[in-house]
């Protein structure tokens, strides 16, 4: 016998987006329920942002000890205790997960349901075979799952994903990381710094999501110096080899290679958790990628009073977007349920980061070599603060339109996480380069590097405007 329940708003998925959606809907006065099929605790805290950064923090400590010689400091006998590294990771990770649950404890039982939700129609959800939920509006916040590419399927525990990686008892001796995007390169570099022999293979031409050619080339060189990195390479087959894996792959020139590794990490992307949740039964219009058509401003899907937020919409699969989209979707779901108009504010300026050393960041309008833009560049090789710390790699490329309005940029270098925020806010506020240049920059900081790139744009613009006003320009 199915239990029958009625809510204004039903939220599917108790991840970052779903929790934010439920809170926003409840704050707007809706009677709402949050439905979760798994252990909860969020992807970010349990298997994503936090454990990956914990692994990288341990790697940075090992690397710092090994490279202290640069400063005249002798550290001998650096040893990595794999179980201890992973033990601390899990202890701290568990604290973050517990923090998520602590935030949910004050909720009444009626606000949460355990089970897998599936739409029966555009107004009804079935939760497993025990509960039927009628709703006025629903939020799909089901997150995403790692993709395991075809050659790696069927190899059991030899193949890791980020869902299983942080549970291993010890570090493997050898690891192939398939995929050199944000997740793949972060883990590949961390593992290499922890003493694992890492081979990273990616079918594309760039690392860490960078596309500006000079930064992308520098990134490939920098990371390639620490691990065996192959771009433009394709895995042909993977077979068990004892407890490990034997990978047959071809490099960018078509030459065949075989690599044996104790473990392979599939880091080739994530796909939204939308299979089997009955999107068609709900009457949604499904796009080619399998994601429902939705308005990125209001997050309302076409065809039913259903909204989508976070990794489930595959639009900007990062934490701050999941949180913001969740809040927006929850508030708008409450509005739909109450018959009020929804809000549709402009999306945030896009911001993506990779926490390798050097860090990478991609901000705002993507790099486009054919667009009519002015580019400002600086390299960290001779930048004061970067040299002081022995971290003088990479650079900054930012672009503006011909009026000097900042549009976007890419960065590779020390502490660019902070510079990326600064640029993001400048773009969001529609600031011209002149205004960004005319701000204090303490010395010696990497912020001065951003100032140099901005100044280059300003100088190019002023040269081209004085050129424009003269008959002849050299
Ligand atoms: C290794 C790794 C590192 C990362 N690092 C960063 C980083 O440094 N910075 C950053 O910004 N982002 C990072 N991310 C991305 C970030 O973690 C995600 O963008 C974010 O956690 C997505 O949140 P979400 O709420 O959309 O999904 P989730 O937190 O995954 O929540 C979705 C929930 O829905 C549940 N669910 C699914 N289907 C159903 C169903 N049918 N019924 C009921 N429940 C269901 C799932 O069990 C899950 O609990 C990283 C991701 C990974 C994997």
Short mmCIF file of C-alpha atoms and ligand atoms in Angstrom, two decimals:
data_model
loop_
_atom_site.label_atom_id
_atom_site.label_comp_id
_atom_site.label_asym_id
_atom_site.label_seq_id
_atom_site.Cartn_x
_atom_site.Cartn_y
_atom_site.Cartn_z
CA UNK A 1 0.00 0.00 0.00
CA UNK A 2 1.49 3.36 -1.03
CA UNK A 3 1.35 6.14 1.52
CA UNK A 4 -0.14 9.31 -0.08
CA UNK A 5 1.31 12.73 0.84
CA UNK A 6 0.66 16.26 -0.41
CA UNK A 7 3.21 19.08 -0.57
CA UNK A 8 3.51 22.47 -2.21
CA UNK A 9 7.08 21.73 -3.26
CA UNK A 10 8.96 18.42 -3.61
CA UNK A 11 12.75 18.59 -3.95
CA UNK A 12 14.57 15.54 -5.32
CA UNK A 13 18.13 15.15 -4.05
CA UNK A 14 19.61 16.25 -0.72
CA UNK A 15 22.85 17.59 -2.17
CA UNK A 16 24.00 21.20 -2.09
CA UNK A 17 21.38 22.32 -4.63
CA UNK A 18 18.55 20.32 -3.07
CA UNK A 19 19.20 21.46 0.51
CA UNK A 20 19.40 25.08 -0.68
CA UNK A 21 16.19 24.63 -2.70
CA UNK A 22 14.31 23.16 0.26
CA UNK A 23 15.46 25.96 2.58
CA UNK A 24 14.47 28.67 0.08
CA UNK A 25 11.07 27.11 -0.62
CA UNK A 26 10.35 26.74 3.11
CA UNK A 27 11.51 30.32 3.75
CA UNK A 28 9.04 31.45 1.09
CA UNK A 29 6.23 29.77 3.04
CA UNK A 30 5.88 26.52 1.06
CA UNK A 31 5.10 23.18 2.70
CA UNK A 32 7.94 21.16 1.22
CA UNK A 33 9.77 17.84 1.30
CA UNK A 34 13.35 16.82 0.47
CA UNK A 35 13.75 13.33 -1.00
CA UNK A 36 17.11 11.50 -0.93
CA UNK A 37 17.95 8.01 -2.19
CA UNK A 38 21.51 7.67 -0.93
CA UNK A 39 23.54 8.21 2.22
CA UNK A 40 23.34 12.01 1.73
CA UNK A 41 26.04 14.35 2.96
CA UNK A 42 26.45 15.94 -0.50
CA UNK A 43 28.84 15.08 -3.32
CA UNK A 44 31.00 18.08 -2.39
CA UNK A 45 31.64 16.99 1.18
CA UNK A 46 31.64 13.21 0.71
CA UNK A 47 33.37 12.50 -2.60
CA UNK A 48 34.08 15.83 -4.29
CA UNK A 49 35.55 19.22 -3.42
CA UNK A 50 36.57 18.45 0.16
CA UNK A 51 38.29 15.04 0.00
CA UNK A 52 40.05 16.01 -3.24
CA UNK A 53 41.42 19.17 -1.60
CA UNK A 54 42.44 17.15 1.47
CA UNK A 55 44.45 14.85 -0.80
CA UNK A 56 46.03 17.87 -2.44
CA UNK A 57 46.90 19.45 0.91
CA UNK A 58 48.86 16.32 1.88
CA UNK A 59 50.55 16.34 -1.51
CA UNK A 60 51.50 20.00 -1.11
CA UNK A 61 53.09 19.23 2.28
CA UNK A 62 55.19 16.43 0.76
CA UNK A 63 56.16 18.60 -2.20
CA UNK A 64 57.02 21.55 0.04
CA UNK A 65 59.33 19.36 2.13
CA UNK A 66 61.02 17.93 -0.98
CA UNK A 67 61.48 21.28 -2.69
CA UNK A 68 62.66 23.24 0.35
CA UNK A 69 66.22 23.00 -1.02
CA UNK A 70 65.39 25.95 -3.30
CA UNK A 71 65.45 28.17 -0.21
CA UNK A 72 68.56 26.59 1.27
CA UNK A 73 66.59 24.41 3.63
CA UNK A 74 67.69 20.78 3.76
CA UNK A 75 64.97 18.26 4.51
CA UNK A 76 66.06 14.66 4.29
CA UNK A 77 64.16 11.43 4.33
CA UNK A 78 60.71 12.70 3.30
CA UNK A 79 58.44 9.66 3.52
CA UNK A 80 54.77 9.47 2.60
CA UNK A 81 52.68 7.25 4.87
CA UNK A 82 49.80 6.37 2.53
CA UNK A 83 47.38 4.97 5.14
CA UNK A 84 48.04 8.02 7.37
CA UNK A 85 47.43 10.43 4.46
CA UNK A 86 44.15 8.68 3.62
CA UNK A 87 43.24 8.35 7.31
CA UNK A 88 43.47 12.12 7.88
CA UNK A 89 41.59 12.70 4.63
CA UNK A 90 38.70 10.50 5.79
CA UNK A 91 38.63 11.94 9.32
CA UNK A 92 38.40 15.50 8.04
CA UNK A 93 36.02 14.46 5.24
CA UNK A 94 33.74 12.84 7.82
CA UNK A 95 33.66 16.09 9.79
CA UNK A 96 32.50 17.96 6.69
CA UNK A 97 29.82 15.33 6.03
CA UNK A 98 28.71 15.45 9.66
CA UNK A 99 28.41 19.22 9.32
CA UNK A 100 25.91 18.73 6.47
CA UNK A 101 23.81 16.34 8.58
CA UNK A 102 23.98 18.65 11.61
CA UNK A 103 22.36 21.35 9.48
CA UNK A 104 19.46 19.00 8.65
CA UNK A 105 18.83 17.71 12.17
CA UNK A 106 16.47 20.49 13.18
CA UNK A 107 14.16 19.68 10.27
CA UNK A 108 10.89 17.88 11.16
CA UNK A 109 10.47 14.30 9.91
CA UNK A 110 7.70 15.46 7.58
CA UNK A 111 10.26 17.57 5.67
CA UNK A 112 12.35 14.56 4.55
CA UNK A 113 11.74 11.28 2.77
CA UNK A 114 14.19 8.44 2.10
CA UNK A 115 14.03 6.67 -1.24
CA UNK A 116 14.43 7.02 -4.97
CA UNK A 117 12.01 9.49 -6.56
CA UNK A 118 10.45 9.00 -10.01
CA UNK A 119 7.86 11.17 -11.74
CA UNK A 120 4.57 9.42 -12.49
CA UNK A 121 3.25 12.59 -14.13
CA UNK A 122 3.79 16.36 -13.94
CA UNK A 123 2.21 16.53 -10.48
CA UNK A 124 3.13 13.23 -8.84
CA UNK A 125 6.25 11.42 -7.66
CA UNK A 126 6.58 7.80 -6.55
CA UNK A 127 9.20 7.23 -3.85
CA UNK A 128 10.35 3.62 -4.31
CA UNK A 129 7.18 1.59 -3.76
CA UNK A 130 6.27 3.07 -0.38
CA UNK A 131 5.10 6.66 -0.89
CA UNK A 132 3.30 8.77 -3.48
CA UNK A 133 3.91 12.52 -3.28
CA UNK A 134 1.56 15.01 -4.93
CA UNK A 135 3.19 18.39 -5.50
CA UNK A 136 2.37 21.80 -6.95
CA UNK A 137 5.97 22.33 -8.03
CA UNK A 138 9.09 20.13 -7.95
CA UNK A 139 12.84 20.74 -8.07
CA UNK A 140 15.14 18.19 -9.73
CA UNK A 141 18.47 18.46 -7.87
CA UNK A 142 19.70 14.94 -8.48
CA UNK A 143 23.37 15.78 -9.11
CA UNK A 144 25.67 13.81 -11.38
CA UNK A 145 27.77 10.61 -11.38
CA UNK A 146 31.21 9.78 -12.74
CA UNK A 147 31.31 8.41 -16.27
CA UNK A 148 33.26 5.16 -16.69
CA UNK A 149 34.22 4.97 -20.38
CA UNK A 150 33.55 1.76 -22.24
CA UNK A 151 37.09 0.29 -22.30
CA UNK A 152 37.24 0.50 -18.48
CA UNK A 153 33.94 -1.19 -17.79
CA UNK A 154 33.88 -4.64 -16.21
CA UNK A 155 37.27 -4.34 -14.49
CA UNK A 156 35.82 -4.20 -10.98
CA UNK A 157 37.81 -2.56 -8.18
CA UNK A 158 40.85 -2.07 -10.44
CA UNK A 159 39.00 0.93 -11.86
CA UNK A 160 38.42 3.79 -9.45
CA UNK A 161 36.13 6.77 -9.72
CA UNK A 162 35.93 9.69 -7.34
CA UNK A 163 33.08 7.78 -5.67
CA UNK A 164 35.54 5.05 -4.60
CA UNK A 165 38.99 6.69 -4.67
CA UNK A 166 38.83 8.21 -1.18
CA UNK A 167 38.03 4.84 0.40
CA UNK A 168 41.22 3.05 -0.67
CA UNK A 169 43.27 1.84 2.32
CA UNK A 170 46.66 2.82 0.87
CA UNK A 171 48.09 4.72 -2.07
CA UNK A 172 48.74 2.56 -5.16
CA UNK A 173 52.30 2.34 -6.52
CA UNK A 174 51.13 3.16 -10.02
CA UNK A 175 48.03 4.93 -11.30
CA UNK A 176 46.67 5.84 -14.71
CA UNK A 177 44.34 8.83 -14.62
CA UNK A 178 42.03 8.97 -17.60
CA UNK A 179 41.06 12.60 -18.14
CA UNK A 180 43.12 15.74 -17.47
CA UNK A 181 40.27 18.16 -16.78
CA UNK A 182 39.79 19.79 -13.38
CA UNK A 183 39.18 16.60 -11.40
CA UNK A 184 41.68 14.42 -13.27
CA UNK A 185 44.64 16.80 -13.16
CA UNK A 186 44.07 17.74 -9.50
CA UNK A 187 44.20 14.10 -8.45
CA UNK A 188 46.96 13.17 -10.89
CA UNK A 189 49.26 15.90 -9.56
CA UNK A 190 48.40 15.15 -5.94
CA UNK A 191 49.11 11.43 -6.39
CA UNK A 192 52.39 12.15 -8.19
CA UNK A 193 53.49 14.43 -5.32
CA UNK A 194 52.58 11.66 -2.88
CA UNK A 195 55.02 9.35 -4.66
CA UNK A 196 52.64 7.44 -6.93
CA UNK A 197 53.93 6.90 -10.49
CA UNK A 198 51.14 8.58 -12.45
CA UNK A 199 50.33 8.43 -16.14
CA UNK A 200 47.60 10.85 -17.22
CA UNK A 201 45.89 10.36 -20.58
CA UNK A 202 43.42 12.75 -22.19
CA UNK A 203 41.93 12.66 -25.67
CA UNK A 204 41.79 16.47 -25.83
CA UNK A 205 44.57 18.98 -26.31
CA UNK A 206 44.39 20.96 -23.10
CA UNK A 207 44.80 20.49 -19.38
CA UNK A 208 42.76 21.90 -16.49
CA UNK A 209 40.06 23.34 -18.75
CA UNK A 210 42.37 26.05 -20.14
CA UNK A 211 41.88 27.01 -23.77
CA UNK A 212 44.05 30.10 -24.33
CA UNK A 213 46.84 28.44 -26.36
CA UNK A 214 49.87 29.85 -24.57
CA UNK A 215 48.56 29.12 -21.07
CA UNK A 216 47.35 25.69 -22.21
CA UNK A 217 50.85 24.94 -23.56
CA UNK A 218 52.50 26.14 -20.36
CA UNK A 219 50.10 24.05 -18.26
CA UNK A 220 50.91 20.92 -20.28
CA UNK A 221 54.64 21.56 -19.80
CA UNK A 222 54.37 22.31 -16.07
CA UNK A 223 52.19 19.32 -15.20
CA UNK A 224 54.04 17.13 -17.71
CA UNK A 225 57.24 17.75 -15.74
CA UNK A 226 55.70 16.11 -12.66
CA UNK A 227 53.84 13.21 -14.22
CA UNK A 228 53.69 11.25 -17.44
CA UNK A 229 51.10 13.36 -19.29
CA UNK A 230 49.74 12.46 -22.72
CA UNK A 231 47.29 14.75 -24.50
CA UNK A 232 45.56 13.81 -27.75
CA UNK A 233 45.88 10.16 -26.64
CA UNK A 234 43.21 7.46 -26.81
CA UNK A 235 42.72 4.31 -24.76
CA UNK A 236 41.99 1.39 -27.06
CA UNK A 237 41.56 -1.44 -24.58
CA UNK A 238 41.88 -2.25 -20.91
CA UNK A 239 42.38 -5.77 -19.57
CA UNK A 240 42.97 -7.21 -16.11
CA UNK A 241 46.62 -7.88 -15.31
CA UNK A 242 46.81 -9.65 -11.98
CA UNK A 243 45.39 -7.24 -9.45
CA UNK A 244 46.06 -4.31 -11.81
CA UNK A 245 45.17 -3.16 -15.31
CA UNK A 246 46.92 -3.28 -18.67
CA UNK A 247 45.99 -0.37 -20.89
CA UNK A 248 46.59 -0.28 -24.61
CA UNK A 249 46.54 3.28 -25.93
CA UNK A 250 47.72 5.41 -28.82
CA UNK A 251 49.49 8.75 -28.51
CA UNK A 252 48.72 11.89 -30.54
CA UNK A 253 50.90 10.61 -33.39
CA UNK A 254 49.06 7.28 -33.54
CA UNK A 255 51.92 5.30 -31.99
CA UNK A 256 50.74 2.35 -29.87
CA UNK A 257 51.67 2.02 -26.18
CA UNK A 258 50.93 -0.36 -23.33
CA UNK A 259 50.91 0.81 -19.70
CA UNK A 260 50.42 -1.40 -16.67
CA UNK A 261 49.07 0.21 -13.52
CA UNK A 262 47.85 -0.96 -10.14
CA UNK A 263 44.73 1.19 -10.54
CA UNK A 264 43.03 3.36 -13.17
CA UNK A 265 41.02 6.41 -12.20
CA UNK A 266 38.19 7.27 -14.60
CA UNK A 267 38.06 11.08 -14.55
CA UNK A 268 36.48 11.58 -17.96
CA UNK A 269 33.54 13.67 -16.76
CA UNK A 270 30.21 13.24 -15.03
CA UNK A 271 26.70 12.74 -16.37
CA UNK A 272 23.53 14.13 -14.77
CA UNK A 273 21.51 11.67 -12.65
CA UNK A 274 18.38 11.83 -14.81
CA UNK A 275 18.01 8.25 -16.06
CA UNK A 276 14.94 6.53 -14.73
CA UNK A 277 13.44 9.53 -12.97
CA UNK A 278 10.52 9.73 -15.42
CA UNK A 279 11.21 13.09 -17.09
CA UNK A 280 9.03 12.07 -20.06
CA UNK A 281 6.18 10.96 -17.82
CA UNK A 282 6.37 14.41 -16.21
CA UNK A 283 5.75 15.97 -19.63
CA UNK A 284 9.13 17.72 -19.85
CA UNK A 285 10.71 18.58 -23.15
CA UNK A 286 14.03 16.70 -23.24
CA UNK A 287 17.01 18.12 -25.15
CA UNK A 288 19.54 16.08 -27.14
CA UNK A 289 21.85 15.71 -24.16
CA UNK A 290 19.05 14.11 -22.13
CA UNK A 291 18.68 17.21 -19.93
CA UNK A 292 15.22 18.85 -19.86
CA UNK A 293 14.98 22.19 -21.66
CA UNK A 294 15.11 24.90 -19.00
CA UNK A 295 15.50 28.65 -18.64
CA UNK A 296 18.95 29.28 -17.10
CA UNK A 297 17.62 32.43 -15.42
CA UNK A 298 14.51 31.09 -13.66
CA UNK A 299 15.55 27.38 -13.84
CA UNK A 300 11.97 26.50 -14.82
CA UNK A 301 11.75 23.52 -17.22
CA UNK A 302 9.56 23.59 -20.31
CA UNK A 303 6.38 21.51 -20.02
CA UNK A 304 5.55 21.21 -16.28
CA UNK A 305 5.89 23.11 -12.96
CA UNK A 306 9.32 21.52 -12.48
CA UNK A 307 12.65 23.28 -11.97
CA UNK A 308 16.18 21.95 -12.25
CA UNK A 309 19.32 22.97 -10.33
CA UNK A 310 22.95 22.01 -9.72
CA UNK A 311 24.89 19.31 -11.55
CA UNK A 312 21.58 17.78 -12.71
CA UNK A 313 21.23 20.52 -15.34
CA UNK A 314 24.84 20.01 -16.54
CA UNK A 315 25.15 23.75 -17.11
CA UNK A 316 27.81 24.87 -14.60
CA UNK A 317 28.73 21.84 -12.50
CA UNK A 318 30.48 23.63 -9.64
CA UNK A 319 29.54 24.06 -6.01
CA UNK A 320 28.74 27.77 -5.84
CA UNK A 321 26.41 27.38 -8.83
CA UNK A 322 24.66 24.38 -7.24
CA UNK A 323 24.08 26.47 -4.15
CA UNK A 324 22.85 29.54 -6.00
CA UNK A 325 20.73 27.58 -8.47
CA UNK A 326 19.22 25.61 -5.57
CA UNK A 327 18.18 28.82 -3.81
CA UNK A 328 16.73 30.22 -7.02
CA UNK A 329 14.89 27.01 -7.93
CA UNK A 330 13.46 26.63 -4.40
CA UNK A 331 12.19 30.20 -4.24
CA UNK A 332 10.72 29.93 -7.74
CA UNK A 333 9.13 26.55 -6.98
CA UNK A 334 7.39 28.16 -3.97
CA UNK A 335 6.26 31.00 -6.23
CA UNK A 336 4.87 28.57 -8.84
CA UNK A 337 3.10 26.57 -6.12
CA UNK A 338 1.47 29.75 -4.82
CA UNK A 339 0.59 31.06 -8.27
CA UNK A 340 3.05 33.95 -8.03
CA UNK A 341 5.39 35.06 -10.86
CA UNK A 342 8.91 33.58 -10.83
CA UNK A 343 12.13 35.59 -10.65
CA UNK A 344 14.58 35.43 -13.57
CA UNK A 345 17.74 37.37 -12.67
CA UNK A 346 20.83 37.38 -14.87
CA UNK A 347 23.13 34.40 -14.23
CA UNK A 348 26.35 34.98 -12.32
CA UNK A 349 29.58 35.52 -14.26
CA UNK A 350 30.94 32.03 -14.78
CA UNK A 351 33.92 31.02 -12.67
CA UNK A 352 35.76 27.71 -12.68
CA UNK A 353 38.96 26.81 -10.86
CA UNK A 354 41.48 24.05 -10.58
CA UNK A 355 43.47 23.80 -7.34
CA UNK A 356 46.64 22.33 -8.77
CA UNK A 357 50.00 24.04 -8.28
CA UNK A 358 50.01 26.30 -10.20
CA UNK A 359 46.29 26.91 -9.93
CA UNK A 360 44.17 27.45 -13.04
CA UNK A 361 41.03 29.55 -13.46
CA UNK A 362 38.62 30.27 -16.31
CA UNK A 363 36.41 33.33 -15.90
CA UNK A 364 33.55 34.88 -17.88
CA UNK A 365 33.34 34.87 -21.69
CA UNK A 366 35.36 31.95 -23.11
CA UNK A 367 38.57 32.49 -25.06
CA UNK A 368 37.66 33.15 -28.70
CA UNK A 369 40.53 33.83 -31.12
CA UNK A 370 38.10 35.15 -33.75
CA UNK A 371 36.35 37.71 -31.54
CA UNK A 372 37.25 41.40 -31.84
CA UNK A 373 38.86 41.78 -28.42
CA UNK A 374 41.85 43.35 -26.77
CA UNK A 375 43.95 40.92 -24.76
CA UNK A 376 46.15 41.81 -21.81
CA UNK A 377 48.87 39.32 -20.87
CA UNK A 378 51.38 38.89 -18.09
CA UNK A 379 53.68 36.04 -17.19
CA UNK A 380 54.63 35.13 -13.65
CA UNK A 381 58.22 34.21 -14.59
CA UNK A 382 59.49 37.62 -13.45
CA UNK A 383 56.66 38.66 -11.16
CA UNK A 384 57.98 39.83 -7.78
CA UNK A 385 55.88 37.85 -5.32
CA UNK A 386 55.87 34.73 -7.49
CA UNK A 387 59.69 34.76 -7.65
CA UNK A 388 60.03 35.35 -3.90
CA UNK A 389 58.09 32.17 -3.26
CA UNK A 390 59.69 30.15 -6.05
CA UNK A 391 56.31 29.76 -7.70
CA UNK A 392 56.99 31.83 -10.80
CA UNK A 393 55.14 29.80 -13.41
CA UNK A 394 52.20 30.48 -15.70
CA UNK A 395 50.52 33.74 -16.50
CA UNK A 396 47.33 35.70 -16.94
CA UNK A 397 45.39 36.44 -20.11
CA UNK A 398 42.35 38.69 -19.88
CA UNK A 399 40.16 40.10 -22.62
CA UNK A 400 38.05 43.21 -23.01
CA UNK A 401 35.90 44.63 -25.77
CA UNK A 402 37.01 47.71 -27.74
CA UNK A 403 35.35 50.02 -25.21
CA UNK A 404 37.57 48.57 -22.48
CA UNK A 405 34.81 46.56 -20.76
CA UNK A 406 36.28 43.40 -19.25
CA UNK A 407 34.76 40.19 -20.62
CA UNK A 408 36.72 37.20 -19.37
CA UNK A 409 40.08 35.63 -18.83
CA UNK A 410 42.17 32.60 -18.03
CA UNK A 411 44.86 32.28 -15.41
CA UNK A 412 47.57 29.82 -14.49
CA UNK A 413 49.77 30.67 -11.55
CA UNK A 414 50.24 31.10 -7.82
CA UNK A 415 47.12 32.04 -5.82
CA UNK A 416 45.12 32.82 -8.94
CA UNK A 417 42.05 31.72 -6.95
CA UNK A 418 42.06 35.25 -5.50
CA UNK A 419 42.80 37.05 -8.76
CA UNK A 420 40.03 35.06 -10.45
CA UNK A 421 37.49 36.33 -7.91
CA UNK A 422 38.68 39.89 -8.43
CA UNK A 423 38.28 39.59 -12.19
CA UNK A 424 34.89 37.89 -11.83
CA UNK A 425 33.54 40.76 -9.72
CA UNK A 426 34.95 43.36 -12.12
CA UNK A 427 33.23 41.64 -15.06
CA UNK A 428 29.97 41.25 -13.14
CA UNK A 429 30.00 44.95 -12.26
CA UNK A 430 30.68 45.85 -15.91
CA UNK A 431 33.85 47.69 -14.94
CA UNK A 432 36.11 49.15 -17.64
CA UNK A 433 39.83 48.38 -17.44
CA UNK A 434 40.56 51.97 -16.42
CA UNK A 435 38.59 51.50 -13.19
CA UNK A 436 40.24 48.18 -12.37
CA UNK A 437 43.68 49.66 -12.96
CA UNK A 438 42.93 52.66 -10.74
CA UNK A 439 42.75 50.62 -7.51
CA UNK A 440 45.29 50.00 -4.78
CA UNK A 441 47.46 46.92 -5.18
CA UNK A 442 49.64 46.15 -2.20
CA UNK A 443 53.29 45.35 -2.83
CA UNK A 444 54.58 42.68 -3.24
CA UNK A 445 51.47 40.63 -4.13
CA UNK A 446 50.34 38.58 -7.11
CA UNK A 447 47.52 41.13 -7.46
CA UNK A 448 50.13 43.37 -9.06
CA UNK A 449 50.28 40.78 -11.86
CA UNK A 450 46.60 41.25 -12.62
CA UNK A 451 47.26 44.99 -12.68
CA UNK A 452 49.94 44.48 -15.37
CA UNK A 453 47.52 42.59 -17.64
CA UNK A 454 44.87 45.28 -17.17
CA UNK A 455 47.41 48.03 -17.94
CA UNK A 456 48.37 46.26 -21.16
CA UNK A 457 44.74 46.36 -22.33
CA UNK A 458 44.48 50.04 -21.42
CA UNK A 459 47.66 50.88 -23.32
CA UNK A 460 46.56 48.93 -26.41
CA UNK A 461 43.22 50.73 -26.39
CA UNK A 462 44.80 54.14 -25.98
CA UNK A 463 47.33 53.39 -28.79
CA UNK A 464 44.53 52.30 -31.10
CA UNK A 465 42.42 55.34 -30.26
CA UNK A 466 45.31 57.75 -30.88
CA UNK A 467 46.03 55.83 -34.09
CA UNK A 468 42.42 56.25 -35.08
CA UNK A 469 42.67 60.01 -34.56
CA UNK A 470 45.79 60.35 -36.71
CA UNK A 471 46.11 59.92 -40.44
CA UNK A 472 49.17 57.65 -40.29
CA UNK A 473 50.03 55.08 -37.68
CA UNK A 474 53.10 52.96 -37.72
C1 LIG B 1 36.29 15.02 -7.17
C2 LIG B 1 35.46 16.26 -7.30
C3 LIG B 1 36.01 17.48 -6.94
C4 LIG B 1 35.26 18.63 -7.03
N1 LIG B 1 35.84 19.80 -6.67
C5 LIG B 1 35.12 20.95 -6.73
C6 LIG B 1 35.69 22.17 -6.31
O1 LIG B 1 36.84 22.22 -5.87
N2 LIG B 1 34.93 23.29 -6.40
C7 LIG B 1 33.65 23.27 -6.90
O2 LIG B 1 33.01 24.31 -6.97
N3 LIG B 1 33.09 22.10 -7.30
C8 LIG B 1 33.78 20.95 -7.22
N4 LIG B 1 33.20 19.78 -7.60
C9 LIG B 1 31.81 19.80 -8.10
C10 LIG B 1 30.79 19.89 -6.97
O3 LIG B 1 31.08 18.90 -6.01
C11 LIG B 1 29.39 19.68 -7.55
O4 LIG B 1 29.16 20.66 -8.55
C12 LIG B 1 28.30 19.83 -6.50
O5 LIG B 1 28.59 19.02 -5.38
C13 LIG B 1 26.93 19.40 -7.09
O6 LIG B 1 25.93 19.50 -6.11
P1 LIG B 1 24.47 18.97 -6.44
O7 LIG B 1 23.59 19.41 -5.30
O8 LIG B 1 24.06 19.35 -7.80
O9 LIG B 1 24.58 17.38 -6.45
P2 LIG B 1 24.84 16.32 -5.26
O10 LIG B 1 25.53 16.90 -4.11
O11 LIG B 1 25.44 15.15 -5.95
O12 LIG B 1 23.37 15.93 -4.78
C14 LIG B 1 22.49 15.17 -5.56
C15 LIG B 1 21.74 14.22 -4.64
O13 LIG B 1 20.62 13.70 -5.34
C16 LIG B 1 20.41 12.35 -4.92
N5 LIG B 1 19.57 11.70 -5.94
C17 LIG B 1 19.88 11.44 -7.24
N6 LIG B 1 18.84 10.88 -7.87
C18 LIG B 1 17.84 10.76 -6.96
C19 LIG B 1 16.52 10.25 -7.00
N7 LIG B 1 15.99 9.77 -8.14
N8 LIG B 1 15.77 10.26 -5.88
C20 LIG B 1 16.28 10.76 -4.70
N9 LIG B 1 17.53 11.26 -4.61
C21 LIG B 1 18.31 11.28 -5.72
C22 LIG B 1 21.82 11.82 -4.84
O14 LIG B 1 21.89 10.66 -4.02
C23 LIG B 1 22.58 13.01 -4.23
O15 LIG B 1 22.63 12.95 -2.82
C24 LIG B 1 33.92 18.58 -7.50
C25 LIG B 1 33.34 17.36 -7.85
C26 LIG B 1 34.10 16.21 -7.74
C27 LIG B 1 33.47 14.89 -8.08
#
